[in-house]
Coordinates of C-alpha atoms in Angstrom, one line a residue:
M1 CA 0.1 -0.1 0.0
V2 CA 1.5 3.4 -0.8
R3 CA -0.5 6.4 0.9
T4 CA -1.4 8.4 -2.3
E5 CA -3.3 11.7 -2.9
S6 CA -5.7 13.3 -5.5
T7 CA -4.6 14.5 -8.6
M8 CA -6.8 17.4 -8.7
M9 CA -8.9 17.2 -11.9
P10 CA -9.3 21.2 -12.6
L11 CA -12.5 21.9 -11.8
G12 CA -15.4 22.5 -14.7
T13 CA -13.7 19.7 -16.6
A14 CA -16.3 17.5 -18.5
A15 CA -17.0 14.2 -16.8
P16 CA -15.0 11.3 -19.3
D17 CA -17.6 9.1 -20.9
F18 CA -17.6 5.2 -19.6
T19 CA -19.6 1.9 -20.4
L20 CA -18.4 -0.9 -17.7
P21 CA -19.1 -3.8 -16.4
S22 CA -21.8 -4.2 -13.5
T23 CA -21.8 -6.1 -10.6
E24 CA -25.1 -6.4 -11.5
G25 CA -24.5 -8.2 -14.7
G26 CA -24.2 -6.0 -18.0
E27 CA -22.8 -3.2 -18.5
V28 CA -23.8 0.6 -17.2
S29 CA -22.8 3.8 -19.0
L30 CA -22.3 7.1 -17.5
E31 CA -25.4 8.6 -19.3
Q32 CA -27.6 5.7 -17.4
V33 CA -26.1 6.9 -14.1
R34 CA -26.3 10.8 -14.5
G35 CA -28.8 12.4 -11.8
G36 CA -30.9 15.6 -12.9
R37 CA -28.8 17.7 -10.7
G38 CA -25.7 16.1 -10.4
L39 CA -23.5 12.7 -10.2
L40 CA -20.8 11.4 -8.0
V41 CA -18.0 9.3 -9.4
A42 CA -16.3 7.5 -6.7
F43 CA -13.2 5.1 -7.4
I44 CA -12.8 2.9 -4.7
C45 CA -12.3 -1.0 -4.4
N46 CA -13.0 -3.4 -1.8
H47 CA -10.1 -4.2 0.4
C48 CA -8.5 -0.4 0.9
P49 CA -8.8 0.1 4.7
Y50 CA -9.3 3.5 3.6
V51 CA -12.5 2.9 1.9
K52 CA -13.3 0.1 4.4
H53 CA -13.2 3.0 7.1
I54 CA -15.5 5.0 5.2
R55 CA -18.0 2.7 3.7
G56 CA -21.2 3.4 5.5
G57 CA -20.7 7.0 5.4
L58 CA -20.5 6.7 1.8
A59 CA -23.6 4.5 1.4
A60 CA -25.4 7.0 3.5
F61 CA -24.5 9.9 1.3
A62 CA -25.5 8.1 -1.5
R63 CA -29.0 7.3 0.2
D64 CA -29.3 10.9 1.2
Y65 CA -28.6 12.6 -2.0
A66 CA -30.4 10.3 -4.3
S67 CA -33.5 11.8 -3.5
K68 CA -32.1 15.4 -4.2
G69 CA -31.0 14.5 -7.8
I70 CA -27.5 13.6 -7.2
N71 CA -26.5 10.1 -8.2
T72 CA -23.7 7.8 -7.2
V73 CA -21.5 5.5 -9.1
A74 CA -18.3 3.8 -7.8
I75 CA -15.7 2.2 -9.7
S76 CA -13.1 -0.2 -9.0
A77 CA -9.7 0.2 -11.1
N78 CA -7.5 -2.2 -9.4
D79 CA -5.3 -4.9 -10.9
I80 CA -7.7 -7.8 -10.1
E81 CA -5.4 -10.5 -11.5
A82 CA -3.0 -9.3 -8.7
Y83 CA -5.7 -8.3 -6.2
P84 CA -8.7 -10.9 -7.0
Q85 CA -10.2 -9.8 -4.1
D86 CA -11.4 -6.9 -5.8
N87 CA -12.8 -9.0 -9.0
L88 CA -16.3 -8.3 -10.0
E89 CA -17.7 -11.2 -8.0
A90 CA -15.7 -9.9 -4.8
M91 CA -17.6 -6.7 -5.6
A92 CA -20.8 -7.8 -5.7
E93 CA -20.3 -9.2 -2.3
E94 CA -19.0 -5.9 -1.0
K95 CA -21.7 -4.0 -2.5
R96 CA -24.4 -6.2 -0.7
V97 CA -22.4 -5.9 2.7
A98 CA -21.7 -2.5 2.6
G99 CA -25.2 -1.4 1.5
Y100 CA -24.5 0.4 -1.4
D101 CA -27.6 1.1 -3.1
F102 CA -25.7 2.8 -6.3
P103 CA -24.1 0.9 -9.3
Y104 CA -20.4 -0.7 -8.7
L105 CA -18.4 -1.1 -11.7
L106 CA -15.4 -2.7 -12.7
D107 CA -12.5 -1.2 -14.8
E108 CA -10.4 -4.2 -15.7
T109 CA -8.7 -1.9 -18.3
Q110 CA -8.0 0.8 -16.1
E111 CA -8.7 3.6 -19.1
V112 CA -11.6 5.2 -17.1
A113 CA -9.4 5.9 -14.2
K114 CA -6.6 7.3 -16.1
A115 CA -9.5 9.3 -18.1
Y116 CA -10.2 10.8 -14.3
G117 CA -7.1 11.2 -13.3
A118 CA -7.7 8.8 -10.2
A119 CA -4.9 8.1 -8.1
C120 CA -6.2 6.6 -4.8
T121 CA -9.0 4.6 -3.1
P122 CA -11.3 6.6 -2.5
D123 CA -11.0 9.5 -4.5
F124 CA -14.5 11.0 -5.4
F125 CA -15.2 13.5 -8.3
L126 CA -18.7 15.3 -8.1
F127 CA -20.1 17.0 -11.3
D128 CA -23.1 19.0 -11.9
A129 CA -26.3 18.1 -14.1
D130 CA -24.5 18.9 -17.3
L131 CA -21.5 16.7 -16.0
K132 CA -18.9 19.4 -15.3
L133 CA -16.7 19.0 -12.3
V134 CA -17.6 21.0 -9.3
Y135 CA -15.6 19.1 -6.5
R136 CA -12.8 16.4 -6.6
G137 CA -11.2 15.7 -3.0
R138 CA -11.8 13.9 0.4
F139 CA -14.6 12.5 1.6
D140 CA -14.1 14.1 5.3
A141 CA -10.8 14.0 7.6
A142 CA -11.3 10.8 8.8
T143 CA -8.5 8.2 7.8
P144 CA -8.2 4.8 9.9
G145 CA -6.7 5.3 13.4
N146 CA -7.3 9.2 13.4
D147 CA -10.5 9.7 15.4
Q148 CA -12.0 12.1 13.0
P149 CA -15.8 11.3 12.1
V150 CA -16.9 9.5 9.2
D151 CA -19.1 12.3 8.7
G152 CA -18.6 12.8 4.9
R153 CA -18.7 16.4 5.7
D154 CA -16.2 17.9 2.5
L155 CA -18.0 15.9 0.2
R156 CA -21.6 16.9 1.6
A157 CA -20.6 20.7 2.2
A158 CA -20.1 20.3 -2.0
A159 CA -23.2 18.8 -2.7
D160 CA -25.1 21.3 -1.0
A161 CA -23.4 23.8 -2.8
L162 CA -24.2 22.4 -6.1
L163 CA -27.6 22.0 -4.9
R164 CA -27.9 26.0 -4.1
G165 CA -26.3 26.3 -7.7
E166 CA -23.0 27.1 -6.3
T167 CA -19.3 25.6 -6.6
L168 CA -17.1 25.4 -3.1
P169 CA -14.6 27.5 -3.5
E170 CA -11.3 26.0 -4.4
E171 CA -9.6 26.7 -1.1
Q172 CA -12.2 24.6 0.8
Q173 CA -11.4 21.4 -1.5
R174 CA -8.5 19.3 -0.2
P175 CA -7.3 15.9 -1.7
S176 CA -8.6 12.7 -1.0
M177 CA -5.9 10.5 0.2
G178 CA -5.8 6.4 0.4
C179 CA -4.2 3.7 -0.7
N180 CA -3.1 4.1 -4.5
I181 CA -5.0 2.2 -7.2
K182 CA -3.3 -1.2 -8.0
W183 CA -2.1 -0.3 -11.7
K184 CA -0.8 -3.3 -13.9
P185 CA 2.8 -3.6 -14.6
G186 CA 3.2 -1.3 -17.2
N187 CA 0.0 0.2 -17.3
E188 CA 1.0 3.3 -14.6
P189 CA -0.1 6.5 -15.4
A190 CA 2.4 9.4 -15.7
Y191 CA 0.8 11.1 -13.0
F192 CA 1.8 7.7 -10.4

């Protein structure tokens, strides 16, 4: 595990398109998960302690904001040959155990993660109704062992601002931190 921070994609960037396999079977596209008011794209995985630490809070965030028009989709991009605990079958079980009510997709080629500049798990990208980036960064200040509450404070502040038609100021957007995405050998992006 290498502790890694978000790359902090420029605000206003359009959401890169995707169509990926889902834990529910079949494939799911960006257009299918788009919300009426916004979309959270979360890069997570099954085994990362940083993700495990906030997974209940992430499930609650998704439930709370779905009714307000902000949808959530999660994507796992880890190398499933080296980390079989992150394969599609294990993702389906994690979705059930964690109580995720949103699509959980597998980016086996890792091309979607690269398109987003995703660097760590968890890594969050919040887009408005036009799929323009309004927030990227951390869920909240909680990490394993630091005794901070898992309340989603940072992401909730960004989502609330979005619902008011505002964007959280740049100085209030802090990088997410977690385990690095487990890139396939030779597939590491330039930013890794």
